[in-house]
């Protein structure tokens, strides 16, 4: 994987659970890593769901190998939130392909 092709910056986030002062669980997203990435492909599809038609953007990012990224995590790129659908290993610990889907949600503060 050539360093020159890693021209995008993504942030990988993981859901964390804390307890507030009333003892209720509170879920939030915590940054676990900021990575250089290559945006391989992007496509927008319109799907008909039970609640109507929505646009979904599918994106594939390639990054250098990093242990611990799972489909339970999410990716933030250019202020947009992408749900990880699949994490695929490239070679033998050479890199990862992060296959993501976005429904148009923007990253919050």
Coordinates of C-alpha atoms in Angstrom, one line a residue:
X1 CA 0.0 0.0 0.0
X2 CA 1.6 3.2 -1.2
X3 CA 1.6 6.1 1.3
X4 CA 0.7 8.6 -1.5
X5 CA -2.6 6.9 -2.1
X6 CA -3.6 7.4 1.6
X7 CA -4.9 10.9 1.0
X8 CA -8.0 10.9 3.2
X9 CA -8.3 11.2 7.0
X10 CA -10.9 9.1 8.8
X11 CA -11.7 8.6 12.5
X12 CA -12.7 5.2 13.9
X13 CA -15.2 5.5 16.8
X14 CA -16.4 2.9 19.2
X15 CA -19.6 2.9 21.3
X16 CA -19.1 3.2 25.0
X17 CA -21.5 3.0 27.9
X18 CA -21.3 5.1 31.0
X19 CA -23.6 5.6 33.9
X20 CA -25.0 9.0 34.6
X21 CA -25.7 10.5 38.1
X22 CA -29.2 8.8 38.1
X23 CA -27.8 5.4 37.4
X24 CA -29.1 5.2 33.9
X25 CA -26.8 3.9 31.1
X26 CA -25.7 6.5 28.6
X27 CA -24.2 5.5 25.3
X28 CA -21.8 7.7 23.4
X29 CA -19.1 7.3 20.6
X30 CA -15.5 7.6 21.6
X31 CA -12.6 8.1 19.1
X32 CA -10.3 5.1 19.1
X33 CA -8.0 6.1 16.2
X34 CA -7.4 8.6 13.5
X35 CA -6.1 7.0 10.3
X36 CA -4.9 7.9 6.8
X37 CA -7.1 6.1 4.3
X38 CA -7.7 5.7 0.6
X39 CA -11.3 6.1 -0.6
X40 CA -11.6 3.2 -3.0
X41 CA -15.2 3.4 -4.2
X42 CA -18.3 5.3 -3.4
X43 CA -21.9 4.8 -4.7
X44 CA -25.3 6.1 -3.7
X45 CA -28.3 3.8 -3.9
X46 CA -31.9 4.5 -3.1
X47 CA -33.6 1.7 -1.2
X48 CA -37.3 1.3 -0.4
X49 CA -37.7 0.5 3.3
X50 CA -40.8 -0.1 5.4
X51 CA -40.8 3.6 6.3
X52 CA -40.2 5.0 2.8
X53 CA -37.3 5.5 0.3
X54 CA -33.9 6.5 1.6
X55 CA -30.5 7.2 0.1
X56 CA -27.6 5.1 1.3
X57 CA -24.0 5.9 0.3
X58 CA -21.7 2.9 0.3
X59 CA -18.0 3.6 0.7
X60 CA -14.9 1.4 0.9
X61 CA -11.8 2.8 2.7
X62 CA -8.4 1.2 2.6
X63 CA -6.1 1.7 5.6
X64 CA -2.9 0.3 6.9
X65 CA -3.3 -2.7 9.3
X66 CA -4.6 -1.9 12.7
X67 CA -5.7 -4.6 15.1
X68 CA -9.1 -4.3 16.9
X69 CA -11.4 -2.6 14.3
X70 CA -14.7 -4.5 14.2
X71 CA -18.1 -4.0 12.5
X72 CA -19.4 -2.7 15.8
X73 CA -17.3 0.5 15.3
X74 CA -18.1 3.4 13.0
X75 CA -16.1 5.7 10.7
X76 CA -16.3 9.5 10.5
X77 CA -15.1 11.1 7.2
X78 CA -15.6 14.7 6.1
X79 CA -18.2 15.2 8.9
X80 CA -20.3 12.2 7.7
X81 CA -20.9 9.1 9.8
X82 CA -20.5 5.7 8.2
X83 CA -21.6 2.4 9.8
X84 CA -19.0 -0.4 9.3
X85 CA -20.6 -3.3 7.5
X86 CA -17.4 -5.4 6.9
X87 CA -13.7 -5.3 7.9
X88 CA -11.7 -7.3 5.4
X89 CA -8.0 -8.0 5.7
X90 CA -5.7 -7.2 2.8
X91 CA -2.8 -9.6 2.5
X92 CA -1.3 -10.9 5.7
X93 CA -1.7 -7.9 8.1
X94 CA -0.8 -5.5 5.3
X95 CA -4.0 -3.5 5.4
X96 CA -7.7 -3.4 5.9
X97 CA -10.7 -2.7 3.7
X98 CA -13.4 -0.9 5.7
X99 CA -16.7 -1.4 3.9
X100 CA -19.1 1.3 5.1
X101 CA -22.7 2.6 4.6
X102 CA -24.0 6.0 5.4
X103 CA -27.6 7.1 5.6
X104 CA -26.7 10.8 5.7
X105 CA -26.1 11.3 9.4
X106 CA -23.6 14.0 10.2
X107 CA -21.1 13.7 13.0
X108 CA -22.1 15.6 16.1
X109 CA -19.8 17.7 18.4

